[in-house]
């Protein structure tokens, strides 16, 4: 597999991205080439500082970078020579089998949609965020690509999410839930009520509506919603976790006895953190475009970059997109 | 103040509700009467078991109860003699100044809307959930009454939420945010994009769009959204907190050293729990109906019931609804 990596995207780029890529090049079998796309001097500097790189790592220069706060459509159109555009071109021309980026999510969606186009039967691509629960990860789709969705689009998301859950996350028969505000089919907004019927008839293991309450219980493998709701869920969850961590730090350092207790629990707190860390699951694929694109968190460390590349390899290896097209086709009898 | 309490609503009714009401009758000055509405024998039993009640507590018998899972509109119409209907009638007839219920939220919304009607200038009532942050509570409005909202409705919610935050929660000049998926006015769905303009022109301290990330940072006092998104946010937040508590318990009991550490931190964990507990803020008012209605959590303890009654008293005392009508009127120039 040949993976194009946007070396300039994310808060800790290029360093963490480059180091994660080097680790991937050293450790992942089946990875034949990593193309680090971005400012060649800056990338080379990180490679040198990191003690060099295997021969499978090469650099493709791109002079521009899309900032995290830039307007996506504008940035993609104007900054022709940005790392995300150049990396996407590699995928488009078949010179890379997949792409990994920690950069501007909107720009990734726009660039992928413009250059790769959507898969057959898919109207719009969706971001499938992978999130931890008590019992393993679940896929939240769409996590932000489409603020407005109609019911047939939600059905496509459900099929794509279920496939990803099965093929990449290894859930044998993924349980799919439709995010709503009550378990009855009659509860929700107009779009979810219509989607309920479509999902019931799709070839997926549809459990019905799920509520916010159920998300982190691990009873459902795929949660389907519009990109507005999904993005709010994703960010709210991070916000709650951060607030709790903050309260914990405050309370655990209030007096010497508590500080001793916290010391005895430092191992426990580390493994809690690891279990709650979505980095392990390899980021969020952009599903539905004609090419493998993996979005990793803007704050990605080398570990997140490594896992993103691992999942990109696996997705390409499994021919994920061909499988999505077939699944969409066979499930769309009810459309 | 005379407060009608739905003694039969909630998972721990009537016991916890009755005991909370007795505590309120004993401790809250300005409370002249508490009317416990529900099965009089069951209520009397709890009063006797709790050591009797002050003279300000009386019982109004209601033979039926609306279950937590019943369809709201049906239940309100068919169960004429339910505790929620009887309690609502007291408010309607001016025999009570406010109502508190831990029962079926949908039934509360339906009964209030049918019997009390909405305030002048308000098209639909909204649930204002009060949630903890690092720096104090914020109001999430609408937390579930209206799955579909248009932009003018969101403006009404913003005005009502800001007023509640100022008058009842004591925030001097409440910062209002519109829940979105990016800070720019152009980010969001069609409704939030239109609402952005209306909120900018309303007489509130509008900060612009806020994201899920910002909710628990305490930078914003009122978060405005449709009832679908709000309900998802509310329940997702609870779900995340519960999952973290679960991980904590698992990790903290893994070996004897950790168990010792957890013991030393038991005080810290208790005060964390208290700080994260929304019960203290007195539940979620249903704003926009012509009467004070306070919804407390279905799992309410006596403490939650007490605080709900406290806030109901304060809301009636402050003439909250007259203030809402005036605020809506003066802010609707831009409508």
XYZ file of C-alpha atoms in Angstrom:
670
model
C 0.000 0.000 0.000
C 1.082 3.555 -0.768
C -0.224 6.175 1.644
C -0.206 9.929 1.059
C 0.141 11.840 4.317
C -0.722 15.530 4.640
C 2.343 16.400 6.697
C 1.260 20.001 7.309
C -2.243 19.500 8.738
C -2.969 19.644 12.458
C -1.804 21.515 15.518
C 1.405 19.523 15.927
C 2.394 19.317 12.268
C 4.766 18.626 10.748
C 6.661 17.045 13.676
C 4.111 14.617 15.103
C 2.720 13.663 11.713
C 6.180 12.971 10.306
C 7.206 10.911 13.340
C 3.990 8.915 13.208
C 4.578 8.242 9.513
C 8.125 7.045 10.160
C 6.869 4.707 12.864
C 4.242 3.381 10.445
C 6.849 2.882 7.710
C 8.968 0.870 10.147
C 6.223 -1.216 11.723
C 3.355 -1.782 9.310
C 3.786 -4.690 6.977
C 2.196 -4.240 3.584
C 3.056 -0.558 3.571
C 5.221 -0.092 0.497
C 5.412 3.687 0.343
C 4.635 6.722 2.465
C 4.515 10.039 0.668
C 4.845 12.973 3.053
C 3.217 15.950 1.364
C 4.125 19.502 2.407
C 7.001 21.915 2.938
C 9.936 19.699 1.958
C 12.521 21.563 4.034
C 10.398 21.406 7.179
C 9.617 17.732 6.629
C 13.252 16.870 5.952
C 14.243 18.663 9.144
C 11.839 16.526 11.173
C 13.028 13.361 9.446
C 16.653 14.225 10.251
C 15.835 15.156 13.832
C 14.000 11.873 14.192
C 17.071 9.901 13.104
C 16.266 9.487 9.415
C 13.600 7.426 7.723
C 13.245 4.089 5.958
C 13.619 4.078 2.170
C 9.861 3.679 1.799
C 9.328 7.279 2.943
C 9.507 10.026 0.340
C 8.606 13.709 0.276
C 6.369 15.533 -2.195
C 6.754 19.283 -1.913
C 3.691 21.494 -1.551
C 4.264 25.180 -0.889
C 0.960 26.066 0.781
C -0.991 25.008 3.855
C -4.718 25.313 4.521
C -5.149 26.773 7.999
C -7.517 25.217 10.536
C -9.804 28.267 10.458
C -9.885 28.946 6.731
C -13.134 28.700 4.807
C -12.878 25.245 3.209
C -14.248 25.818 -0.297
C -12.251 29.012 -0.777
C -9.048 27.552 0.568
C -9.236 24.448 -1.604
C -9.892 26.502 -4.744
C -7.330 29.231 -4.120
C -4.486 27.301 -2.561
C -3.832 24.971 -5.476
C -0.427 24.037 -4.106
C -1.614 23.175 -0.596
C -0.546 19.927 1.027
C -4.136 18.659 1.135
C -4.690 19.348 -2.574
C -1.398 17.740 -3.593
C -2.031 14.705 -1.419
C -5.532 14.359 -2.837
C -4.134 14.498 -6.378
C -1.934 11.509 -5.597
C -5.020 9.518 -4.656
C -6.914 10.749 -7.686
C -4.145 9.757 -10.093
C -3.798 6.376 -8.454
C -0.315 7.182 -7.171
C -1.466 6.631 -3.612
C -4.002 4.111 -2.290
C -5.161 6.298 0.572
C -4.702 9.638 2.267
C -4.339 10.672 5.910
C -4.777 14.253 7.159
C -5.056 16.015 10.512
C -5.875 19.323 8.826
C -8.989 21.390 8.202
C -11.896 18.912 8.071
C -14.007 21.033 5.771
C -11.148 21.401 3.315
C -10.643 17.641 3.308
C -14.325 17.087 2.544
C -14.351 19.705 -0.222
C -11.101 18.545 -1.818
C -12.164 14.894 -1.714
C -15.607 15.611 -3.125
C -14.254 17.817 -5.920
C -11.341 15.661 -6.933
C -12.395 12.106 -6.176
C -16.165 12.432 -6.625
C -18.609 10.271 -4.714
C -19.027 6.527 -5.031
C -21.821 5.081 -7.140
C -25.089 5.336 -5.217
C -23.722 7.831 -2.702
C -25.038 11.382 -2.884
C -22.715 12.966 -0.338
C -19.729 11.713 1.650
C -19.936 11.556 5.436
C -17.446 11.665 8.275
C -17.523 8.505 10.375
C -16.074 9.380 13.773
C -15.021 6.379 15.835
C -15.699 6.825 19.541
C -14.955 4.744 22.629
C -17.638 3.126 24.789
C -17.551 0.757 27.730
C -17.488 -2.220 25.419
C -15.577 -1.073 22.362
C -15.826 1.601 19.705
C -18.886 2.835 17.874
C -19.127 4.754 14.619
C -20.913 8.112 14.611
C -21.935 8.997 11.058
C -22.223 11.805 9.910
C -19.970 13.649 12.336
C -19.991 16.949 10.476
C -19.763 16.865 6.690
C -23.457 17.561 5.992
C -25.353 20.009 8.217
C -28.532 19.282 6.242
C -29.515 15.712 5.426
C -32.576 14.067 3.976
C -33.726 10.567 4.841
C -32.242 8.726 1.812
C -28.870 10.257 2.658
C -29.138 8.935 6.211
C -29.806 5.485 4.768
C -26.587 5.702 2.744
C -24.711 6.745 5.881
C -26.150 3.777 7.763
C -24.989 1.307 5.132
C -21.514 2.847 4.926
C -21.135 3.035 8.698
C -22.183 -0.572 9.166
C -19.705 -1.716 6.560
C -16.870 0.221 8.170
C -17.764 -1.159 11.573
C -17.680 -4.713 10.253
C -14.685 -4.583 7.943
C -12.338 -2.240 9.798
C -13.460 -2.376 13.422
C -14.247 -6.090 13.318
C -17.815 -6.069 14.626
C -19.403 -9.214 13.195
C -22.960 -7.974 12.621
C -22.965 -4.275 13.492
C -26.037 -3.005 15.314
C -27.186 0.254 13.716
C -29.161 2.885 15.619
C -30.784 6.073 14.390
C -30.070 8.973 16.744
C -33.372 10.301 18.053
C -35.111 11.621 21.119
C -37.192 8.590 22.033
C -37.220 4.920 21.095
C -40.577 4.964 19.309
C -40.548 5.352 15.519
C -42.825 8.370 15.992
C -40.260 10.311 18.046
C -37.783 12.606 16.325
C -37.840 15.303 13.712
C -39.352 15.002 10.233
C -36.157 13.659 8.684
C -35.465 11.006 11.312
C -39.069 9.831 11.242
C -38.827 9.233 7.499
C -35.353 7.730 7.832
C -36.676 5.238 10.374
C -38.748 3.584 7.652
C -35.881 3.519 5.155
C -33.431 2.050 7.651
C -35.915 -0.598 8.668
C -36.019 -1.795 5.072
C -32.287 -1.523 4.379
C -30.088 -4.606 4.593
C -28.561 -3.694 7.922
C -28.994 -4.854 11.493
C -31.236 -1.915 12.414
C -32.142 -1.611 16.051
C -34.372 1.450 15.785
C -33.971 4.811 17.456
C -31.237 5.288 20.013
C -30.961 8.233 22.368
C -28.044 10.226 23.675
C -28.321 8.088 26.811
C -27.379 4.952 24.895
C -24.340 6.193 23.009
C -21.573 5.241 25.408
C -23.175 2.081 26.742
C -21.742 0.046 23.873
C -25.064 -1.485 22.858
C -24.918 -0.098 19.362
C -22.058 -0.151 16.838
C -23.203 2.521 14.420
C -25.119 5.707 15.236
C -26.659 7.504 12.278
C -27.522 11.218 12.305
C -27.216 14.383 10.256
C -23.864 16.154 10.314
C -25.124 19.019 12.446
C -26.284 16.763 15.267
C -23.263 14.483 14.877
C -20.816 17.328 15.120
C -22.559 18.645 18.224
C -22.477 15.160 19.808
C -18.789 14.708 19.006
C -17.768 18.056 20.432
C -20.116 17.905 23.418
C -18.684 14.529 24.407
C -15.159 15.906 24.302
C -16.302 18.910 26.301
C -17.889 16.807 29.050
C -14.801 14.600 29.326
C -12.573 17.666 29.566
C -14.756 19.264 32.241
C -14.695 16.072 34.317
C -10.909 15.817 33.978
C -10.687 19.420 35.156
C -12.906 18.768 38.210
C -10.891 15.666 38.970
C -7.594 17.547 38.929
C -9.016 20.259 41.171
C -10.507 17.872 43.707
C -7.582 15.440 43.688
C -5.038 18.123 44.615
C -6.998 19.877 47.342
C -5.019 18.473 50.302
C -2.020 16.173 50.978
C -4.134 13.085 51.682
C -5.932 13.447 48.397
C -2.643 14.029 46.625
C -1.346 10.771 48.042
C -4.492 9.017 46.887
C -4.087 10.508 43.423
C -0.481 9.292 43.350
C -1.554 5.742 44.143
C -4.080 6.016 41.319
C -1.777 7.472 38.702
C -1.621 4.163 36.844
C -5.393 3.866 36.928
C -5.796 7.379 35.597
C -3.370 6.674 32.761
C -5.178 3.550 31.671
C -8.540 5.323 31.934
C -7.180 8.001 29.661
C -5.979 5.387 27.197
C -9.354 3.650 27.185
C -11.174 6.896 26.544
C -8.751 7.942 23.845
C -10.261 7.783 20.377
C -6.761 8.026 18.818
C -6.381 4.267 19.085
C -9.202 3.682 16.644
C -7.382 5.376 13.819
C -9.382 8.530 13.264
C -12.463 9.230 11.231
C -12.759 8.016 7.657
C -14.515 10.195 5.116
C -16.818 7.583 3.640
C -18.514 7.762 0.274
C -15.796 9.323 -1.888
C -13.965 7.395 -4.564
C -10.736 7.031 -2.602
C -9.722 6.253 0.970
C -9.452 9.419 3.093
C -8.798 9.217 6.814
C -9.216 12.328 8.935
C -7.313 12.308 12.183
C -7.905 14.768 15.029
C -6.479 18.272 14.699
C -4.555 17.705 17.910
C -3.076 14.425 16.685
C 0.110 13.070 18.219
C 2.489 10.719 16.427
C 0.484 7.858 17.893
C -2.725 9.148 16.281
C -0.905 9.635 12.977
C 0.405 6.074 13.183
C -3.045 4.620 13.804
C -4.553 6.766 11.065
C -2.031 5.344 8.603
C -2.668 1.834 9.913
C -6.402 2.202 9.282
C -5.805 3.804 5.875
C -3.748 0.743 4.894
C -6.385 -1.633 6.174
C -9.189 0.209 4.368
C -7.308 0.116 1.076
C -6.298 -3.498 1.605
C -9.895 -4.532 2.192
C -11.114 -2.659 -0.884
C -13.504 -0.810 1.375
C -14.928 1.405 -1.356
C -15.809 -1.443 -3.695
C -17.573 -3.072 -0.766
C -19.453 0.150 -0.008
C -20.658 0.416 -3.603
C -21.902 -3.142 -3.556
C -23.582 -2.702 -0.173
C -25.271 0.526 -1.254
C -26.483 -1.133 -4.429
C -27.876 -4.220 -2.703
C -29.528 -2.209 0.060
C -31.161 0.375 -2.149
C -34.054 -1.736 -3.319
C -36.194 0.187 -0.860
C -35.109 3.600 -2.091
C -46.376 31.102 47.598
C -48.537 28.040 47.022
C -46.826 25.220 45.142
C -48.589 22.259 43.548
C -46.385 19.167 43.563
C -47.043 16.161 41.338
C -46.379 13.597 44.054
C -46.683 10.603 41.712
C -44.227 11.571 38.958
C -40.709 10.124 38.777
C -38.918 6.894 39.533
C -38.838 7.440 43.307
C -42.357 8.787 43.740
C -44.176 9.266 45.942
C -41.567 8.810 48.715
C -38.756 11.104 47.594
C -41.085 13.743 46.232
C -43.131 13.828 49.441
C -40.037 14.011 51.635
C -38.571 16.794 49.516
C -41.840 18.695 49.785
C -41.898 18.333 53.572
C -38.338 19.612 53.774
C -39.316 22.575 51.599
C -42.368 23.303 53.754
C -40.134 23.345 56.823
C -37.244 25.349 55.441
C -38.405 27.725 52.723
C -39.670 31.050 53.952
C -42.387 32.550 51.825
C -43.876 29.145 51.114
C -47.414 29.339 52.450
C -48.828 26.114 51.044
C -47.680 22.883 49.429
C -50.349 20.818 47.724
C -49.259 17.230 47.189
C -51.282 15.901 44.259
C -51.765 12.162 43.791
C -52.904 8.971 45.496
C -53.910 10.339 48.906
C -53.397 7.060 50.781
C -49.900 6.568 49.385
C -48.983 10.186 50.083
C -50.362 10.043 53.626
C -48.354 6.893 54.250
C -45.142 8.650 53.239
C -46.020 11.679 55.350
C -46.631 9.469 58.386
C -43.459 7.457 57.794
C -41.523 10.708 57.510
C -42.772 11.864 60.908
C -45.712 13.982 59.839
C -45.785 17.287 58.014
C -46.184 20.976 58.787
C -49.680 22.435 58.589
C -48.810 24.103 55.299
C -48.798 20.721 53.533
C -52.090 19.386 52.209
C -53.098 16.555 49.882
C -55.254 16.722 46.771
C -56.361 13.302 45.638
C -55.857 12.218 42.028
C -56.616 8.617 41.132
C -54.452 8.203 38.042
C -50.772 8.469 37.159
C -49.191 9.107 33.765
C -46.405 6.557 33.296
C -42.944 7.598 32.137
C -43.325 5.733 28.840
C -46.893 6.705 27.950
C -47.593 8.742 24.842
C -47.973 12.279 26.223
C -50.917 13.661 24.248
C -52.961 10.502 24.685
C -52.210 10.193 28.374
C -53.106 13.799 29.141
C -56.401 13.532 27.269
C -57.477 10.143 28.570
C -56.279 10.261 32.145
C -58.337 13.238 33.273
C -57.775 12.395 36.903
C -54.001 12.055 36.685
C -51.790 13.832 39.197
C -50.229 16.000 36.492
C -53.632 17.123 35.169
C -54.976 17.869 38.645
C -51.843 19.773 39.611
C -51.993 21.758 36.387
C -55.630 22.658 37.071
C -54.588 24.195 40.386
C -52.202 26.482 38.542
C -54.773 27.276 35.885
C -57.409 28.229 38.439
C -54.928 30.346 40.372
C -55.064 28.010 43.372
C -51.350 27.392 43.081
C -48.601 29.795 41.994
C -46.405 27.136 40.476
C -46.102 23.426 39.775
C -43.274 20.926 40.214
C -43.185 17.493 38.554
C -40.661 14.686 38.076
C -43.017 12.827 35.756
C -43.325 12.293 32.011
C -41.800 15.383 30.369
C -43.943 15.189 27.264
C -47.116 14.967 29.356
C -46.037 18.031 31.319
C -45.475 19.991 28.108
C -48.806 18.896 26.624
C -50.813 19.516 29.792
C -49.222 22.928 30.319
C -49.721 23.990 26.720
C -53.354 22.830 26.647
C -54.408 24.154 30.015
C -52.256 27.219 30.611
C -51.664 28.310 27.005
C -48.524 30.149 25.944
C -47.483 33.615 27.042
C -48.096 36.592 24.793
C -45.495 36.631 22.021
C -44.441 33.035 22.610
C -45.382 30.485 19.952
C -44.262 27.348 21.764
C -42.952 26.649 25.258
C -39.431 25.307 25.692
C -37.628 23.253 28.301
C -34.702 25.096 29.823
C -32.335 22.492 31.261
C -29.823 23.866 33.736
C -26.437 22.174 33.477
C -23.203 22.444 35.452
C -19.953 23.797 33.998
C -16.553 24.569 35.486
C -17.693 28.042 36.408
C -21.392 27.734 37.204
C -24.565 26.602 35.506
C -25.712 27.287 31.984
C -29.202 27.075 30.513
C -29.764 24.781 27.533
C -32.960 25.821 25.752
C -34.813 23.969 24.163
C -33.888 20.674 25.800
C -36.621 18.644 24.158
C -40.076 20.195 23.862
C -39.851 21.061 20.141
C -38.072 18.672 17.767
C -38.676 21.101 14.906
C -38.005 24.811 15.352
C -37.869 27.788 13.056
C -35.626 30.795 13.560
C -38.199 33.127 15.205
C -38.906 30.398 17.752
C -35.196 30.154 18.561
C -35.189 33.908 19.141
C -38.012 33.531 21.672
C -36.075 30.748 23.393
C -32.999 32.969 23.570
C -34.909 35.791 25.253
C -36.603 33.450 27.740
C -33.371 31.612 28.548
C -31.482 34.845 29.132
C -34.181 36.107 31.447
C -34.187 32.882 33.455
C -30.409 32.929 33.717
C -30.466 36.485 35.026
C -33.461 36.375 37.339
C -33.232 32.869 38.780
C -29.599 31.850 38.348
C -28.273 35.308 39.143
C -26.048 35.878 36.100
C -25.861 39.669 35.758
C -25.736 39.989 31.942
C -26.147 36.483 30.565
C -24.037 35.617 27.538
C -26.203 33.861 24.952
C -24.766 31.466 22.367
C -26.429 29.772 19.427
C -25.454 26.109 19.242
C -23.752 25.482 15.916
C -20.905 23.666 14.254
C -18.502 26.552 13.744
C -18.149 30.071 15.064
C -18.804 31.851 11.770
C -22.351 33.072 11.086
C -22.234 31.035 7.874
C -21.759 27.711 9.695
C -24.767 25.659 10.733
C -27.977 24.442 9.210
C -30.561 26.596 7.475
C -32.457 27.354 10.669
C -29.440 28.322 12.754
C -28.081 30.505 9.967
C -31.322 32.471 9.898
C -31.542 32.515 13.689
C -28.061 34.015 13.878
C -29.375 37.208 12.292
C -32.431 37.362 14.528
C -30.426 36.814 17.701
C -27.923 39.451 16.693
C -30.749 41.985 16.551
C -32.549 40.845 19.709
C -31.982 42.690 22.969
C -29.734 40.050 24.472
C -26.010 39.717 25.069
C -25.497 37.550 21.998
C -22.041 36.100 21.580
C -22.630 34.294 18.281
C -22.343 30.607 17.515
C -20.990 28.271 20.157
C -19.898 24.706 19.555
C -20.210 21.528 21.568
C -16.615 22.177 22.654
C -17.606 25.327 24.490
C -20.587 24.068 26.452
C -18.926 22.996 29.681
C -16.230 25.663 29.728
C -18.575 28.109 31.427
C -18.023 30.910 28.914
C -21.674 31.111 27.972
C -24.759 31.311 30.202
C -27.470 30.374 27.726
C -27.201 27.931 24.816
C -30.001 28.090 22.262
C -30.928 25.193 19.981
C -33.890 23.232 18.662
C -35.382 20.616 20.975
C -34.011 17.697 18.974
C -30.404 18.841 19.258
C -30.905 19.975 22.848
C -32.317 16.655 23.935
C -29.436 14.831 22.267
C -26.921 17.127 23.997
C -28.554 16.646 27.386
C -28.657 12.878 27.143
C -25.229 12.550 25.521
C -23.674 14.559 28.337
C -25.237 12.284 30.920
C -24.068 9.263 28.957
C -20.457 10.450 28.788
C -20.401 11.220 32.513
C -21.816 7.792 33.297
C -19.291 6.027 31.058
C -16.412 7.886 32.724
C -17.741 7.012 36.196
C -17.903 3.389 35.082
C -14.297 3.398 33.792
C -13.205 5.077 36.993
C -14.820 2.422 39.183
C -13.262 -0.353 37.104
C -9.777 1.115 37.121
C -9.869 2.250 40.760
C -10.651 -1.240 42.065
C -8.180 -3.220 39.976
C -5.648 -3.894 42.780
C -5.208 -3.171 46.516
C -2.939 -0.148 46.005
C -5.479 1.477 43.736
C -8.234 0.646 46.202
C -6.292 2.414 48.935
C -5.829 5.406 46.641
C -9.551 5.432 45.878
C -10.294 5.334 49.618
C -8.124 8.382 50.231
C -9.991 10.126 47.433
C -13.495 9.211 48.518
C -14.152 12.761 49.750
C -12.855 14.199 46.491
C -15.078 11.890 44.490
C -18.106 12.880 46.545
C -17.540 16.579 46.049
C -16.905 16.033 42.335
C -20.213 14.244 42.126
C -21.924 17.102 43.923
C -20.376 19.685 41.606
C -21.502 17.772 38.548
C -24.972 17.225 39.915
C -27.597 19.298 38.126
C -30.098 18.629 40.959
C -28.739 21.601 42.856
C -29.927 24.012 40.211
C -33.549 23.154 40.743
C -34.492 21.310 37.612
C -35.638 22.523 34.231
C -38.372 25.130 33.926
C -40.852 24.869 31.096
C -40.657 28.446 29.853
C -43.262 30.211 27.769
C -46.501 28.915 29.271
C -48.818 31.074 31.324
C -47.882 29.541 34.663
C -44.708 28.433 36.425
C -43.895 24.770 35.691
C -40.674 23.207 36.911
C -39.663 19.801 35.574
C -37.288 17.871 37.780
C -35.367 14.792 36.662
C -37.225 11.485 36.514
C -34.717 10.024 38.931
C -35.183 12.871 41.408
C -34.273 12.395 45.053
C -35.836 14.394 47.895
C -32.979 16.856 47.457
C -33.917 17.431 43.812
C -37.576 17.814 44.765
C -36.627 20.351 47.427
C -34.572 22.434 44.986
C -37.308 22.210 42.366
C -39.785 23.643 44.842
C -37.278 26.308 45.886
C -36.875 27.432 42.269
C -40.630 27.281 41.662
C -41.128 29.640 44.617
C -38.418 31.992 43.397
C -39.828 32.034 39.848
C -43.332 32.875 41.106
C -41.954 35.419 43.568
C -40.036 37.206 40.814
C -43.080 37.265 38.514
C -40.940 35.491 35.925
C -43.690 35.184 33.351
C -44.624 38.858 33.363
C -40.947 39.605 32.862
C -40.764 37.144 29.976
C -43.737 38.760 28.267
C -42.162 42.190 28.594
C -38.773 40.949 27.384
C -40.304 39.179 24.384
C -42.269 42.279 23.505
C -39.331 44.644 23.742
C -37.015 42.318 21.829
C -39.360 41.517 19.005
C -38.894 44.733 17.081
C -36.672 42.743 14.771
C -39.189 39.987 14.151
